[in-house]
Coordinates of C-alpha atoms and ligand atoms in Angstrom, one line a residue:
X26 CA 49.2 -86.4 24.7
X27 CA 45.5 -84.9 25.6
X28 CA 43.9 -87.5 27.4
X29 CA 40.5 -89.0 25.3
X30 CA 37.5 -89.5 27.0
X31 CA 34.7 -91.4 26.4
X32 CA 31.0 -92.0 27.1
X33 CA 30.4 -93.7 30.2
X34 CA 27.3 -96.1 29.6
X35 CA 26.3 -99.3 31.9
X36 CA 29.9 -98.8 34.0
X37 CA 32.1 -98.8 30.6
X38 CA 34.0 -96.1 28.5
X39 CA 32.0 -95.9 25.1
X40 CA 32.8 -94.0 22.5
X41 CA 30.1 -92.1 20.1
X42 CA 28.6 -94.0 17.8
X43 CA 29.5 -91.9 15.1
X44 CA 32.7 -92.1 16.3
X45 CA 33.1 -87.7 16.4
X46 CA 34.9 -85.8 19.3
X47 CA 35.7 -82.6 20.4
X48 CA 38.2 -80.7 22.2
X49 CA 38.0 -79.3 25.7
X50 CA 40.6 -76.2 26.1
X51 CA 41.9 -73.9 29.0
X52 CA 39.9 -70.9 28.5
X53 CA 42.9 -69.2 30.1
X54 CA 45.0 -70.8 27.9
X55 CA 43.9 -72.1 24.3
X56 CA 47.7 -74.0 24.5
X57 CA 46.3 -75.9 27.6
X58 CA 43.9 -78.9 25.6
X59 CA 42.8 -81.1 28.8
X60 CA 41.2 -83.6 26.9
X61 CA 39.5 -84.9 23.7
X62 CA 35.6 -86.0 24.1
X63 CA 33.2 -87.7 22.2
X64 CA 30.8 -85.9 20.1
X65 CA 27.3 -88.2 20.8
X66 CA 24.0 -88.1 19.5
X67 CA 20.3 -89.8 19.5
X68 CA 22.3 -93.3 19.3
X69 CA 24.3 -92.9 22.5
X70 CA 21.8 -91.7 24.4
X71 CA 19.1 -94.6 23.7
X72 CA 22.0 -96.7 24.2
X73 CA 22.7 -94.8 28.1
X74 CA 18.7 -94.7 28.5
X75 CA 18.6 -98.6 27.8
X76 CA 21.4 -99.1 30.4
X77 CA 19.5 -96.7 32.6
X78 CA 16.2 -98.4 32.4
X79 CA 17.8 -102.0 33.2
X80 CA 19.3 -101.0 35.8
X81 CA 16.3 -99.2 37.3
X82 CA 14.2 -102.3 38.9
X83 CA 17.6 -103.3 41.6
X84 CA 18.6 -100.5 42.1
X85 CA 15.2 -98.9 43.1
X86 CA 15.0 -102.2 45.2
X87 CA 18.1 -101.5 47.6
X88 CA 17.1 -100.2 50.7
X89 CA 17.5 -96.0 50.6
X90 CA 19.8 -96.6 53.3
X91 CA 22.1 -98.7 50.9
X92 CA 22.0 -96.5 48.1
X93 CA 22.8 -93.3 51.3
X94 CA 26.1 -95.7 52.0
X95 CA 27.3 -95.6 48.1
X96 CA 26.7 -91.7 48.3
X97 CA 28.4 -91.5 51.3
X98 CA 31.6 -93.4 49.8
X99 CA 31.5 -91.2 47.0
X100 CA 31.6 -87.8 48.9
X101 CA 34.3 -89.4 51.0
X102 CA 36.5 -89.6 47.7
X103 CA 35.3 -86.5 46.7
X104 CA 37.2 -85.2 50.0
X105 CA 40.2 -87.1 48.8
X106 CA 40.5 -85.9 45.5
X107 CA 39.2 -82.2 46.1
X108 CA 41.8 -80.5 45.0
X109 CA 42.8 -82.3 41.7
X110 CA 39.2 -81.8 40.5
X111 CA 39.6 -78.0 41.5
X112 CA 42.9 -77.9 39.3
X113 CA 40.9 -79.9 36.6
X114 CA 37.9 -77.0 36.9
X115 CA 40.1 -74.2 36.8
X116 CA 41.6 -75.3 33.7
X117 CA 38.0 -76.3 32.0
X118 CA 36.1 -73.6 33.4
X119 CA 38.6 -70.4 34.3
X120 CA 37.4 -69.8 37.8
X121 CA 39.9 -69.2 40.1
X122 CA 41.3 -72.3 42.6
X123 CA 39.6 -70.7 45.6
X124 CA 36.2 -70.8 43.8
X125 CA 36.8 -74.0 42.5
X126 CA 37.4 -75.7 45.7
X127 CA 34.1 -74.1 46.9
X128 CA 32.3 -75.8 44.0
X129 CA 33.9 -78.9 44.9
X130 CA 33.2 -78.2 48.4
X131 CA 30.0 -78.0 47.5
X132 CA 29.5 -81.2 45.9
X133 CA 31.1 -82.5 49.2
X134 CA 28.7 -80.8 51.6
X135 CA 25.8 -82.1 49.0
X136 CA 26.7 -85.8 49.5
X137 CA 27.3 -85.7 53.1
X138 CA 23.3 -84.2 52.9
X139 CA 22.1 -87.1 50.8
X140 CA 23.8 -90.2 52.5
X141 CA 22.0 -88.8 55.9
X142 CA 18.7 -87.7 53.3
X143 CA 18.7 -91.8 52.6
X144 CA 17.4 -92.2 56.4
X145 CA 14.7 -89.6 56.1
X146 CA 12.4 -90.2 52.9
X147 CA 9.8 -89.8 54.9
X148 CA 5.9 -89.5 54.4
X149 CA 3.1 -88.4 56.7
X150 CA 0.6 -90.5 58.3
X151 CA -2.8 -89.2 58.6
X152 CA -6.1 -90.1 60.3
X153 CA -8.7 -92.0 58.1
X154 CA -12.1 -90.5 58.2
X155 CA -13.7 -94.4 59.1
X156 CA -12.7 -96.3 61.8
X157 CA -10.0 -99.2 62.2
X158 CA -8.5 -97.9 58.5
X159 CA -5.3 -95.6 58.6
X160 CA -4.0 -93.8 55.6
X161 CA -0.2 -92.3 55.0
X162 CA 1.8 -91.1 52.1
X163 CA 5.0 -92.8 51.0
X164 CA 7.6 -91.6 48.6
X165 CA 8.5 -93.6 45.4
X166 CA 11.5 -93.4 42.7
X167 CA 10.6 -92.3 39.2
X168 CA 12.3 -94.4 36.4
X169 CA 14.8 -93.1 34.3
X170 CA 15.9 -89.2 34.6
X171 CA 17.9 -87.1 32.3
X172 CA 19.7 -84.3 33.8
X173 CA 21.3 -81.3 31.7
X174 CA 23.9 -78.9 33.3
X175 CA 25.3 -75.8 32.2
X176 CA 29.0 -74.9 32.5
X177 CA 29.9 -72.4 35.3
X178 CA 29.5 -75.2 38.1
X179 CA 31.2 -78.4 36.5
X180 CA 30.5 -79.8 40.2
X181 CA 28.1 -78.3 42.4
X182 CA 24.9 -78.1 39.8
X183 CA 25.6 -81.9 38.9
X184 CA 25.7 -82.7 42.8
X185 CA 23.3 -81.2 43.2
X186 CA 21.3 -83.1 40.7
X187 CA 22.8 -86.9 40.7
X188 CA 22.9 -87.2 44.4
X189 CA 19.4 -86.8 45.7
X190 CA 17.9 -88.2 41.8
X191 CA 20.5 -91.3 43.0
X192 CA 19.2 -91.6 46.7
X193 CA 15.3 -91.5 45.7
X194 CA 16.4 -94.6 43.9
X195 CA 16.4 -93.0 40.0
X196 CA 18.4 -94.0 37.7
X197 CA 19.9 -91.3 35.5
X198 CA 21.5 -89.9 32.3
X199 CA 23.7 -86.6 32.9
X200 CA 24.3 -84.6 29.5
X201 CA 27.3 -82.1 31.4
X202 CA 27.7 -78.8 29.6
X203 CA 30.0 -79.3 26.2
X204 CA 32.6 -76.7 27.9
X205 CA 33.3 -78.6 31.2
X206 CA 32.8 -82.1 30.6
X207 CA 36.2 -83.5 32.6
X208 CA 34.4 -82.6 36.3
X209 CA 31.6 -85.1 35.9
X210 CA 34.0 -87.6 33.8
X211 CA 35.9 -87.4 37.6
X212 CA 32.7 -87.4 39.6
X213 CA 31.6 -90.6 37.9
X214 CA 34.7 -92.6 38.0
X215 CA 34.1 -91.5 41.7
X216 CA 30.9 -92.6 41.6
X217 CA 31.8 -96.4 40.3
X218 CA 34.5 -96.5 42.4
X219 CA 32.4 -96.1 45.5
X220 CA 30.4 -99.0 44.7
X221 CA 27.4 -97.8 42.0
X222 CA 26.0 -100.4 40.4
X223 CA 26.5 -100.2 36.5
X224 CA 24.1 -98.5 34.4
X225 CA 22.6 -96.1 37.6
X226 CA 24.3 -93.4 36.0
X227 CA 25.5 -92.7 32.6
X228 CA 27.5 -89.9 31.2
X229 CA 26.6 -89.0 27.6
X230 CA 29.0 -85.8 26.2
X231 CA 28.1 -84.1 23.5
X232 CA 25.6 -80.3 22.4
X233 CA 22.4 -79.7 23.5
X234 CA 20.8 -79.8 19.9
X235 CA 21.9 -83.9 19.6
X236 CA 22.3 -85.1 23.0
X237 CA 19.9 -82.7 24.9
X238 CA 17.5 -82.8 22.8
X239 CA 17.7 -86.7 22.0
X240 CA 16.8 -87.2 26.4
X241 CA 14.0 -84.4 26.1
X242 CA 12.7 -86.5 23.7
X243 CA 12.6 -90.2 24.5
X244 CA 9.7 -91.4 25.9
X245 CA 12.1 -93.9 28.7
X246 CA 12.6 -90.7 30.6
X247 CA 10.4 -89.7 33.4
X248 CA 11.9 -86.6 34.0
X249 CA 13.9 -83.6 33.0
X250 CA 16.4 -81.7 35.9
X251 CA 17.5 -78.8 33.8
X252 CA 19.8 -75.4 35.2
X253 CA 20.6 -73.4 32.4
X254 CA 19.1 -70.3 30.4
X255 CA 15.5 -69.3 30.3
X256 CA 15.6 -69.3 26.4
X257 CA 16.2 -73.3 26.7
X258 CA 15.0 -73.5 29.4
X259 CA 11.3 -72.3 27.9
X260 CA 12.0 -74.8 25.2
X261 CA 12.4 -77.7 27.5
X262 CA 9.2 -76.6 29.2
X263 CA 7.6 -77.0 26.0
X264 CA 8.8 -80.6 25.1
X265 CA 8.0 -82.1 28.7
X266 CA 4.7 -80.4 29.1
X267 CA 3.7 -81.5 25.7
X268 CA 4.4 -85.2 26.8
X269 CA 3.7 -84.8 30.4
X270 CA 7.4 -85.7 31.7
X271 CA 8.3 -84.0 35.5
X272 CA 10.6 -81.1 34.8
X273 CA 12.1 -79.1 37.0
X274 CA 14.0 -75.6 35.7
X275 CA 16.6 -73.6 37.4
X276 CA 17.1 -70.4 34.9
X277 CA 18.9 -67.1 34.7
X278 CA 18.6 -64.0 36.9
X279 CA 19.5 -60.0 37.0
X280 CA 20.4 -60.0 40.9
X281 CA 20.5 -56.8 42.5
X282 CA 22.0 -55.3 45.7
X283 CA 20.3 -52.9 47.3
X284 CA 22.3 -50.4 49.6
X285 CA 20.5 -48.1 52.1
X286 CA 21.9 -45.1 52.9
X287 CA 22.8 -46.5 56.9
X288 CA 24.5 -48.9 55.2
X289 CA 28.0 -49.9 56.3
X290 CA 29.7 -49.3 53.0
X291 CA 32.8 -51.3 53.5
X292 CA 30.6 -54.0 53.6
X293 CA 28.2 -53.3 51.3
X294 CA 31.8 -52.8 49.2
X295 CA 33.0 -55.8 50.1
X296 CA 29.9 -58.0 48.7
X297 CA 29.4 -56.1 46.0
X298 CA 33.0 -56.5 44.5
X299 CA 32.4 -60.8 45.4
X300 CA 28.6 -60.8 44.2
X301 CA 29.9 -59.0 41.0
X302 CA 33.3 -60.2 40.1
X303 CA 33.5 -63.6 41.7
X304 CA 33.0 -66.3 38.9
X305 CA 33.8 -63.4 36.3
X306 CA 30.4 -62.7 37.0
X307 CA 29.2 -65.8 35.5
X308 CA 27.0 -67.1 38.3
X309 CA 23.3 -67.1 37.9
X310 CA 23.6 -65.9 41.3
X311 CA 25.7 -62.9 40.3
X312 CA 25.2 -58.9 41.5
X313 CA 24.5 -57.8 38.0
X314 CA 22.8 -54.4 39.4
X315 CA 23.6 -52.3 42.3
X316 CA 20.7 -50.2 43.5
X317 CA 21.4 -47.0 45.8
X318 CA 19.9 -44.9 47.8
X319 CA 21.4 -41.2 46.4
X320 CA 22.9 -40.2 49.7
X321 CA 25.7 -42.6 49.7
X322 CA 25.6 -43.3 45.4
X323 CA 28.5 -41.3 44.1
X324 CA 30.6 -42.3 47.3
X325 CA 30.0 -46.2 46.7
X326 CA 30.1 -45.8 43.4
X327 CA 34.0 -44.1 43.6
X328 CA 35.1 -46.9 46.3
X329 CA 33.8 -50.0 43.9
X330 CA 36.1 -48.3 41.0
X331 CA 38.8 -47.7 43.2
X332 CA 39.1 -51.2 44.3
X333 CA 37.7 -53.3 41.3
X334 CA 40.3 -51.5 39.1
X335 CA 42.9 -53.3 41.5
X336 CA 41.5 -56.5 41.0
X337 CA 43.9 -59.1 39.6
X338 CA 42.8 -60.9 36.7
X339 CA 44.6 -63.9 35.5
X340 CA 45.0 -67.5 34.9
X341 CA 42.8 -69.1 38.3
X342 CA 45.9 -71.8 38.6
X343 CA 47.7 -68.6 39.7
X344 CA 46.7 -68.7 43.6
X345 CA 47.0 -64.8 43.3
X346 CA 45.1 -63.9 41.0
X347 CA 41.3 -62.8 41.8
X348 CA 39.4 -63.3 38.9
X349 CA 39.6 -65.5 35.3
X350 CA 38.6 -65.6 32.0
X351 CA 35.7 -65.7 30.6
X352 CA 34.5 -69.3 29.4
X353 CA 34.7 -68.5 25.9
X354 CA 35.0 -66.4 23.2
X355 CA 31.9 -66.2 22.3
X356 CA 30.6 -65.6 26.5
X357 CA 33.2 -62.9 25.8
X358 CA 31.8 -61.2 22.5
X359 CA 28.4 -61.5 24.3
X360 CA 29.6 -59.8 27.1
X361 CA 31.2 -57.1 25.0
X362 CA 27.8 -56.5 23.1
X363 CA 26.4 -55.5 26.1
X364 CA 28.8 -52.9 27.2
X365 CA 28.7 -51.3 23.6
X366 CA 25.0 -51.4 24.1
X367 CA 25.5 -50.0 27.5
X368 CA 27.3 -46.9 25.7
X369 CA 24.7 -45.8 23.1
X370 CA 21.7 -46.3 25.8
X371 CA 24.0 -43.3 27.6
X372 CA 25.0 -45.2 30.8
X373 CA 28.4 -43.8 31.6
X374 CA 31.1 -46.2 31.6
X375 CA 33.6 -45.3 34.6
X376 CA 35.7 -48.7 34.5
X377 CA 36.6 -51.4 32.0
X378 CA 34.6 -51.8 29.2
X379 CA 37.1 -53.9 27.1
X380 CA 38.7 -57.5 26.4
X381 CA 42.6 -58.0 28.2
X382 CA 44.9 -58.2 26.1
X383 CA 48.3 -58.6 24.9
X384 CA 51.3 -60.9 26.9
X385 CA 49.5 -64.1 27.9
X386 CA 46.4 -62.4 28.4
X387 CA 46.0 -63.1 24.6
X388 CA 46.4 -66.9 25.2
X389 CA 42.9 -66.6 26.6
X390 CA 39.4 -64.8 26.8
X391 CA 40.5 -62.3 29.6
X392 CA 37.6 -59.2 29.9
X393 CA 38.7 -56.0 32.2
X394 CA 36.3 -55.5 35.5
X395 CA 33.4 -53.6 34.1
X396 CA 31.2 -50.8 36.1
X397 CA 28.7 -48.8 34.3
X398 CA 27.5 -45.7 36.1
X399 CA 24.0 -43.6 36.2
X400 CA 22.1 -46.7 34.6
X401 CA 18.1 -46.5 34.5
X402 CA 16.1 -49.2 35.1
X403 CA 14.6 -48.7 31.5
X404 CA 18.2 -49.9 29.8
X405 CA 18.8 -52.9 28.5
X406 CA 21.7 -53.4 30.5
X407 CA 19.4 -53.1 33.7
X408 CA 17.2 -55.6 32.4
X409 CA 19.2 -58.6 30.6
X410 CA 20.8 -61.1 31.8
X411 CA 24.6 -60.3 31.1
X412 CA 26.7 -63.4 32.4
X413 CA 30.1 -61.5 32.9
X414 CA 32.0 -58.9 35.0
X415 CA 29.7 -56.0 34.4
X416 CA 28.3 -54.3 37.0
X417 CA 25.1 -51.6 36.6
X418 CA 24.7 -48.9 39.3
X419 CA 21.6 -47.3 39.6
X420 CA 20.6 -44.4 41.6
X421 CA 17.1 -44.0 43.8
X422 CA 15.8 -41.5 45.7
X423 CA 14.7 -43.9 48.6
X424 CA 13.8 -47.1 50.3
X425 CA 10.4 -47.4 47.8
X426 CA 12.0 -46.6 44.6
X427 CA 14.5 -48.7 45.1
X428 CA 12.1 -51.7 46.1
X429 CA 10.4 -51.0 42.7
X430 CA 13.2 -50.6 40.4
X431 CA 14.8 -54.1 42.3
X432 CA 11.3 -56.0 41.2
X433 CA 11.3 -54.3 37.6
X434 CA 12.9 -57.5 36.0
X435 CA 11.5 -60.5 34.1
X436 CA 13.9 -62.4 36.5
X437 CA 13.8 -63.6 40.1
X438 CA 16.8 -65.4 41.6
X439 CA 18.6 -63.8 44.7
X440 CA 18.6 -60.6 46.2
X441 CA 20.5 -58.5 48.7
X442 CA 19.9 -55.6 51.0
X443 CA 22.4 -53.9 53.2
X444 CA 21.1 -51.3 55.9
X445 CA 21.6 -51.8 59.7
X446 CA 18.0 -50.7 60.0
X447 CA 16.1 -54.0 61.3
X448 CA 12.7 -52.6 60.2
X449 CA 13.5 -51.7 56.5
X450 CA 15.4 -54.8 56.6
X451 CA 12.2 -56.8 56.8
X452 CA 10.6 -54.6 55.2
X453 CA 12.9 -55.8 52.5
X454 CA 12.2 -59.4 52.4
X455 CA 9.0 -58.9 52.4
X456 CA 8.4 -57.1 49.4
X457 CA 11.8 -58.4 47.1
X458 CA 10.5 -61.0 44.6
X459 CA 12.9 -63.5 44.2
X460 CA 13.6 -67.1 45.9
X461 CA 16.7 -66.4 47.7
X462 CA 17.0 -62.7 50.0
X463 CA 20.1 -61.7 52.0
X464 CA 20.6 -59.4 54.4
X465 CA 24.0 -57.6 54.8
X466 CA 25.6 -60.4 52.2
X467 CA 26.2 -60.3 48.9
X468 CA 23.6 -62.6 46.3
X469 CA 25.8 -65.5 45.8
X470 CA 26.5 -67.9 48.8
X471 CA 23.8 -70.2 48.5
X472 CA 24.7 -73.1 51.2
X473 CA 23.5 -76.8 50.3
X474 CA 21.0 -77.9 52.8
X475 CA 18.8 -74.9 52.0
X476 CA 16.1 -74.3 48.9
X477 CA 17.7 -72.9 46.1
X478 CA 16.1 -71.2 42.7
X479 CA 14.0 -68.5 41.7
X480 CA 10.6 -66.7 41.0
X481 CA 8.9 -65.3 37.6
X482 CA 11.0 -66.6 34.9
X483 CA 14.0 -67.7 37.3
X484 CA 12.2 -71.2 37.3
X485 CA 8.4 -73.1 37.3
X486 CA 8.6 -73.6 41.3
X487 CA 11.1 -76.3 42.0
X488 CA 13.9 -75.6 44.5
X489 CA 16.9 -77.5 43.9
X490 CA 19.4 -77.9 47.2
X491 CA 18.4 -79.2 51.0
X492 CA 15.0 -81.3 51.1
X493 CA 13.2 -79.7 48.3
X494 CA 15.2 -81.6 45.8
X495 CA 13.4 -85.1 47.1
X496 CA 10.3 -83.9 46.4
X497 CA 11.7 -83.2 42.9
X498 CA 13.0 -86.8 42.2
X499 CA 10.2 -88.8 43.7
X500 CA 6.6 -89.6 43.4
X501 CA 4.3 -89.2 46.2
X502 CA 2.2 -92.8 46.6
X503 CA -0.8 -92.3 49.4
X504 CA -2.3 -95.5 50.9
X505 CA -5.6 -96.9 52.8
X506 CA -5.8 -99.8 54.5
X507 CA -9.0 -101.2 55.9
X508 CA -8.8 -103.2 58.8
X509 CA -12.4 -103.5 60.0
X510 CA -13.2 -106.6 58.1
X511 CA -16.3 -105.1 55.7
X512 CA -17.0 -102.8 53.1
X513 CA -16.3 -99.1 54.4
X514 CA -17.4 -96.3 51.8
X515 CA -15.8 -93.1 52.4
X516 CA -18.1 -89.9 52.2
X517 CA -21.2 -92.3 52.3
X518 CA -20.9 -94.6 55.3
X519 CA -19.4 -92.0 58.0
X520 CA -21.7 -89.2 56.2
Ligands
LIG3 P1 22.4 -73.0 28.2 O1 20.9 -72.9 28.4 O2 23.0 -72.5 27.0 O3 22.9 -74.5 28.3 C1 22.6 -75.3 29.5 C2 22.6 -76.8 29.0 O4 21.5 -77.0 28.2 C3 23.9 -77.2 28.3 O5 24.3 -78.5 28.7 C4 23.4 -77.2 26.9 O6 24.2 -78.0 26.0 C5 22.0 -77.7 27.0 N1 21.1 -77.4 25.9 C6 21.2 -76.4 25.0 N2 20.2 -76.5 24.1 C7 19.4 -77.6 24.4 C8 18.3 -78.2 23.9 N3 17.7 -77.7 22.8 N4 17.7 -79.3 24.5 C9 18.3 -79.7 25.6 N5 19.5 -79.2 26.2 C10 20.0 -78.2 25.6 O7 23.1 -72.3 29.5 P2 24.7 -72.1 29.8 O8 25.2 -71.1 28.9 O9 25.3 -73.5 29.9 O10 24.6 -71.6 31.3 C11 24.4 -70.3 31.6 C12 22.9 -70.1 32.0 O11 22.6 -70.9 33.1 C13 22.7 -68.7 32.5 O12 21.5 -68.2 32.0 C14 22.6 -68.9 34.1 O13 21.9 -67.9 34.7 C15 22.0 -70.2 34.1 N6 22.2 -70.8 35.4 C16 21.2 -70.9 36.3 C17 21.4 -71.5 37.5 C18 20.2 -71.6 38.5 O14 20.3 -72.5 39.4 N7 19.2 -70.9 38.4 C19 22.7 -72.0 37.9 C20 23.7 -71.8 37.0 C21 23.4 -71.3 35.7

């Protein structure tokens, strides 16, 4: 019997109003349903707001310290239970167990940041222009924030949001994304269990179109944390800017590696087969291009096929198997446009290129490792955003062309370049546009404490991940006081 879920609004299962629910299945294994969940709209969430927005005056109130010791709790569990909510990801999302208890891990290593985050809200304290007055800045909670996720990390991307939005003293709605709504059902039971007041946060299940748009929309919420697609994500800038709500996006990207010829090529082999594969290429981090310099191209290019046509792709419960499913069948007919698209633009396919099938591979949305050769820059396969296990190798000439052709993309998330040469190197990271640059390491492996998002239409500025995320979820009060006993006028009395 699939287990049913509910809404989880002022501490208490709810179902929707309308009383609707949907099915979450193994995209490894359409037999595998994990659980039934409720299908909300406008209703629900004005009820989760409401609950939100009472519980907003305690629990801003606590002492950040307090709130620090309830995250703290909470990550401890999240220790505890790592590995049944890895089992539970695998079988909502596909990725493999080793990925999954990284994105756990992640969430861990994200609430270990925010309890010891509590202790340092800081502000700065400045000199007043007048005499016996002092000035400083202090940091403030928001109100009620709603926070949309998308589905390739069911634990990291909320962690990332509901831990420091919680520890600035927000309260919050999280809409999680409709294909991996059992990780934050776990995360919030965790989350009560540690000692969170009811109504601080409030789980609302359900499509973007009701319940997304239903938080965009209602005038209780502050603020908008949204990781997703640029297409929405565009949208969402439209709705908050038109009524002035904070929003923070973290969008899509066309990562490149970049591999010099004095490269060393098992390594560059070795990131390039994670940065491309890993997460069925479903990371917004994800190698999507490979850019090399001609010297060493058709030798890289025959040691990626050679391995990545080895790779093992499988149900992720399987601890041998190296790479999933996709998360859907419609991720996979998307994925499978592009590579026919690929074709007629004249990129030469020299691996994959098709959906697995047959045996249990039919059971689920399986897609063969995919590496397209002699791509241009100009193709559309260079350009978009592809979300699967496709790889596009480009040639250049040198260190300048391949700069350019790495910057010739709307997008601007993370970037790698592999040479032992120290000065191109730098070189390197000084010209790439993008938020996140690494050197000899493949594009994903973003680590918590640090800035994370992206440049051009990656994001509008925010960095999710390490200290930048405070300055997301608070306000920024600055203060005067006047102890001199009389009327000082700034700019006229000390003119
Ligand atoms: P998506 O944009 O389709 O959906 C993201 C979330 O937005 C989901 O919860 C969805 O239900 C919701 N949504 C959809 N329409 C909405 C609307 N009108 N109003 C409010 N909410 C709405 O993205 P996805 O397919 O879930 O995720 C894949 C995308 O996310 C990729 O583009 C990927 O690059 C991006 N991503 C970015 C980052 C990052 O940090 N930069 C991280 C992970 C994923």
């Amino acid at each position: 019997m699939a287990k049913e879920y509910q809404n989880f609004i002022n501490g208490k299962p709810v179902p929707a109003r309308s009383g609707k629910r949907y099915e979450n299945r193994n995209p490894a294994d359409r037999d595998d349903l994990i659980g039934t969940f409720p299908s909300s709209g406008a209703e629900d969430v004005a009820d989760a707001v409401a609950a939100a927005k009472a519980a907003y005056p305690e629990w801003r109130s606590l002492p950040s310290q307090a709130r620090g010791d309830i995250m703290r709790r909470t990550t401890e569990m999240l220790v505890e239970h790592k590995e049944e909510i890895a089992r539970t990801m695998t079988r909502e999302m596909g990725k493999i167990l080793k990925e999954t208890r990284g994105d756990t891990q992640e969430g861990i290593d994200t609430g270990f940041y925010a309890a010891g985050e509590s202790r340092r809200l800081w502000g700065t304290v400045a000199p007043s222009e007048l005499r016996n007055k002092m000035t400083y800045v202090t940091r403030q909670p928001m109100g009620v924030w709603g926070l949309i996720c998308p589905w390739n990390f069911p634990m990291a991307i909320p962690s990332w949001k509901i831990f420091p939005c919680l520890t600035c003293g927000n309260t919050a709605v999280i809409k999680p994304a409709t294909l991996t709504p059992a990780t934050v059902a776990e995360f919030a039971r965790i989350l009560q269990a540690a000692g969170l007041p009811d109504g601080v946060l409030n789980v609302v299940y359900g499509s973007g179109a009701k319940v997304g748009e239903a938080l965009l929309n209602c005038p209780d919420v502050c603020g908008i944390s949204f990781t997703g697609s640029c297409e929405v994500g565009r949208h969402i800038a439209e709705v908050t800017g038109k009524e002035l709500k904070r929003c923070s996006l973290e969008l899509g990207g066309k990562n490149a590696q970049f591999v010099l010829s004095d490269a060393d090529l098992d390594l560059a082999l070795e990131g390039v087969l994670w940065g491309a594969f890993g997460t069925t290429g479903q990371r917004c981090t994800a190698t999507s291009r490979l850019i090399v310099e001609a010297g060493v191209y058709d030798k890289l290019l025959e040691m990626i096929v050679e391995r990545a046509r080895k790779l093992k792709v499988g149900n992720g419960l399987d601890e041998t198997v190296e790479m999933g499913p996709l998360v859907s069948d419609t991720q996979r007919n998307t994925v499978n446009g592009y590579v026919e698209i690929g074709k007629k633009e004249g990129a030469r396919l020299v691996l994959g290129g098709e959906a697995l099938t047959g045996g249990a591979y039919d059971k689920g949305f399986f897609y063969k490792p995919t590496v397209f050769g002699d791509v241009t820059p100009d193709m559309r396969i260079a350009k978009e955003e592809i979300f699967g296990p496709v790889l596009s190798v480009i040639k250049v000439k040198d260190f300048e062309e391949g700069i350019r052709v790495l910057n010739s993309t709307r997008y601007g998330l993370s970037s790698a370049i592999y040479t032992k040469n120290v000065d191109r190197a730098m070189k390197a990271v000084e010209l790439i546009e993008s938020g996140i640059v690494y050197v000899n390491a493949p594009t994903i492996g973003a680590e918590c404490h640090m800035p994370f998002g992206g440049v051009k239409d990656t994001g509008n500025g925010h960095r999710e991940g390490g200290w930048t995320a405070y300055e997301i979820f608070s306000e920024l009060k600055t203060v005067y006081i006047d102890y001199s006993g009389g009327l000082q006028r700034a700019q006229i009395d000390n003119a």
